[in-house]
PDB file of C-alpha atoms in Angstrom:
ATOM      1  CA  MET H   1       8.820  -4.127  14.676  1.00  0.00           C
ATOM      2  CA  ASN H   2       5.887  -3.746  17.042  1.00  0.00           C
ATOM      3  CA  LEU H   3       2.338  -3.071  15.880  1.00  0.00           C
ATOM      4  CA  ALA H   4       2.338   0.602  16.866  1.00  0.00           C
ATOM      5  CA  ASP H   5       5.452   1.221  14.755  1.00  0.00           C
ATOM      6  CA  ASP H   6       4.053  -0.792  11.838  1.00  0.00           C
ATOM      7  CA  LEU H   7       0.545   0.704  11.680  1.00  0.00           C
ATOM      8  CA  LEU H   8      -0.435   3.601   9.429  1.00  0.00           C
ATOM      9  CA  ASN H   9      -3.686   5.322  10.439  1.00  0.00           C
ATOM     10  CA  GLY H  10      -5.603   7.008   7.658  1.00  0.00           C
ATOM     11  CA  ALA H  11      -5.140   7.613   3.967  1.00  0.00           C
ATOM     12  CA  LYS H  12      -2.955  10.655   4.625  1.00  0.00           C
ATOM     13  CA  GLU H  13      -0.412   8.613   6.630  1.00  0.00           C
ATOM     14  CA  ILE H  14      -0.478   5.836   4.024  1.00  0.00           C
ATOM     15  CA  ALA H  15       0.015   8.405   1.263  1.00  0.00           C
ATOM     16  CA  ALA H  16       2.906  10.084   3.074  1.00  0.00           C
ATOM     17  CA  PHE H  17       4.593   6.719   3.648  1.00  0.00           C
ATOM     18  CA  MET H  18       4.219   5.779  -0.029  1.00  0.00           C
ATOM     19  CA  GLY H  19       5.021   9.248  -1.393  1.00  0.00           C
ATOM     20  CA  LEU H  20       1.677   9.545  -3.179  1.00  0.00           C
ATOM     21  CA  PRO H  21      -1.260  11.937  -3.013  1.00  0.00           C
ATOM     22  CA  ALA H  22      -4.025  10.858  -0.621  1.00  0.00           C
ATOM     23  CA  ARG H  23      -6.467  10.808  -3.549  1.00  0.00           C
ATOM     24  CA  SER H  24      -4.372   8.059  -5.191  1.00  0.00           C
ATOM     25  CA  ILE H  25      -4.684   6.005  -2.023  1.00  0.00           C
ATOM     26  CA  TYR H  26      -8.475   6.387  -2.021  1.00  0.00           C
ATOM     27  CA  HIS H  27      -8.636   5.349  -5.689  1.00  0.00           C
ATOM     28  CA  ALA H  28      -6.440   2.284  -5.099  1.00  0.00           C
ATOM     29  CA  ILE H  29      -8.560   1.256  -2.131  1.00  0.00           C
ATOM     30  CA  GLU H  30     -11.779   1.638  -4.141  1.00  0.00           C
ATOM     31  CA  ALA H  31     -10.250  -0.458  -6.924  1.00  0.00           C
ATOM     32  CA  GLY H  32      -9.211  -3.101  -4.393  1.00  0.00           C
ATOM     33  CA  THR H  33      -5.573  -2.960  -5.423  1.00  0.00           C
ATOM     34  CA  LEU H  34      -3.991  -1.661  -2.220  1.00  0.00           C
ATOM     35  CA  PRO H  35      -3.667  -3.947   0.815  1.00  0.00           C
ATOM     36  CA  CYS H  36      -5.460  -2.196   3.656  1.00  0.00           C
ATOM     37  CA  PHE H  37      -8.126  -2.720   6.289  1.00  0.00           C
ATOM     38  CA  ARG H  38     -10.520  -0.617   8.306  1.00  0.00           C
ATOM     39  CA  ILE H  39     -10.863  -0.020  11.996  1.00  0.00           C
ATOM     40  CA  GLY H  40     -14.340   1.437  12.081  1.00  0.00           C
ATOM     41  CA  ALA H  41     -14.367   4.073   9.360  1.00  0.00           C
ATOM     42  CA  LYS H  42     -10.582   4.631   9.549  1.00  0.00           C
ATOM     43  CA  ILE H  43      -8.484   3.193   6.711  1.00  0.00           C
ATOM     44  CA  CYS H  44      -5.360   1.492   8.052  1.00  0.00           C
ATOM     45  CA  ALA H  45      -2.415  -0.410   6.621  1.00  0.00           C
ATOM     46  CA  ARG H  46       0.750  -2.011   7.899  1.00  0.00           C
ATOM     47  CA  LYS H  47       4.035  -0.602   6.657  1.00  0.00           C
ATOM     48  CA  SER H  48       5.434  -4.126   6.412  1.00  0.00           C
ATOM     49  CA  THR H  49       2.492  -5.284   4.280  1.00  0.00           C
ATOM     50  CA  LEU H  50       2.799  -2.296   1.950  1.00  0.00           C
ATOM     51  CA  LEU H  51       6.549  -2.865   1.542  1.00  0.00           C
ATOM     52  CA  ALA H  52       5.964  -6.543   0.700  1.00  0.00           C
ATOM     53  CA  TRP H  53       3.195  -5.551  -1.735  1.00  0.00           C
ATOM     54  CA  VAL H  54       5.474  -3.032  -3.484  1.00  0.00           C
ATOM     55  CA  ALA H  55       8.207  -5.683  -3.780  1.00  0.00           C
ATOM     56  CA  ALA H  56       5.697  -8.119  -5.298  1.00  0.00           C
ATOM     57  CA  GLN H  57       4.550  -5.447  -7.783  1.00  0.00           C
ATOM     58  CA  GLU H  58       8.170  -4.808  -8.777  1.00  0.00           C
ATOM     59  CA  ALA H  59       8.858  -8.520  -9.216  1.00  0.00           C
ATOM     60  CA  ALA H  60       5.745  -8.996 -11.327  1.00  0.00           C
ATOM     61  CA  ASN H  61       6.720  -6.034 -13.501  1.00  0.00           C
ATOM     62  CA  ASP H  62      10.293  -7.317 -13.873  1.00  0.00           C
ATOM     63  CA  ASN H  63       9.021 -10.778 -14.853  1.00  0.00           C
ATOM     64  CA  ALA H  64       6.650  -9.292 -17.434  1.00  0.00           C
ATOM     65  CA  ALA H  65       9.475  -7.224 -18.908  1.00  0.00           C
ATOM     66  CA  LEU H  66      11.705 -10.309 -19.149  1.00  0.00           C
ATOM     67  CA  ARG H  67       8.942 -12.270 -20.899  1.00  0.00           C
ATOM     68  CA  ALA H  68       8.447  -9.426 -23.372  1.00  0.00           C
ATOM     69  CA  VAL H  69      12.161  -9.420 -24.253  1.00  0.00           C
ATOM     70  CA  ALA H  70      12.381 -13.185 -24.708  1.00  0.00           C
TER      71      ALA H  70
END
């Protein structure tokens, strides 16, 4: 995947990609929980990074659930 295909420009594009409201994206960025970066004032993120982050969140949640059952 080339950079142009991987790059999301702005909270609205990130939100659309993740299926969330833009306000949720702003809150996650303020909290420092969403992997993103800025180009000037524009919030940007890579699709590939967000997908890896979501997978890591799922794995962490699955591991916590397994520990709770054990």
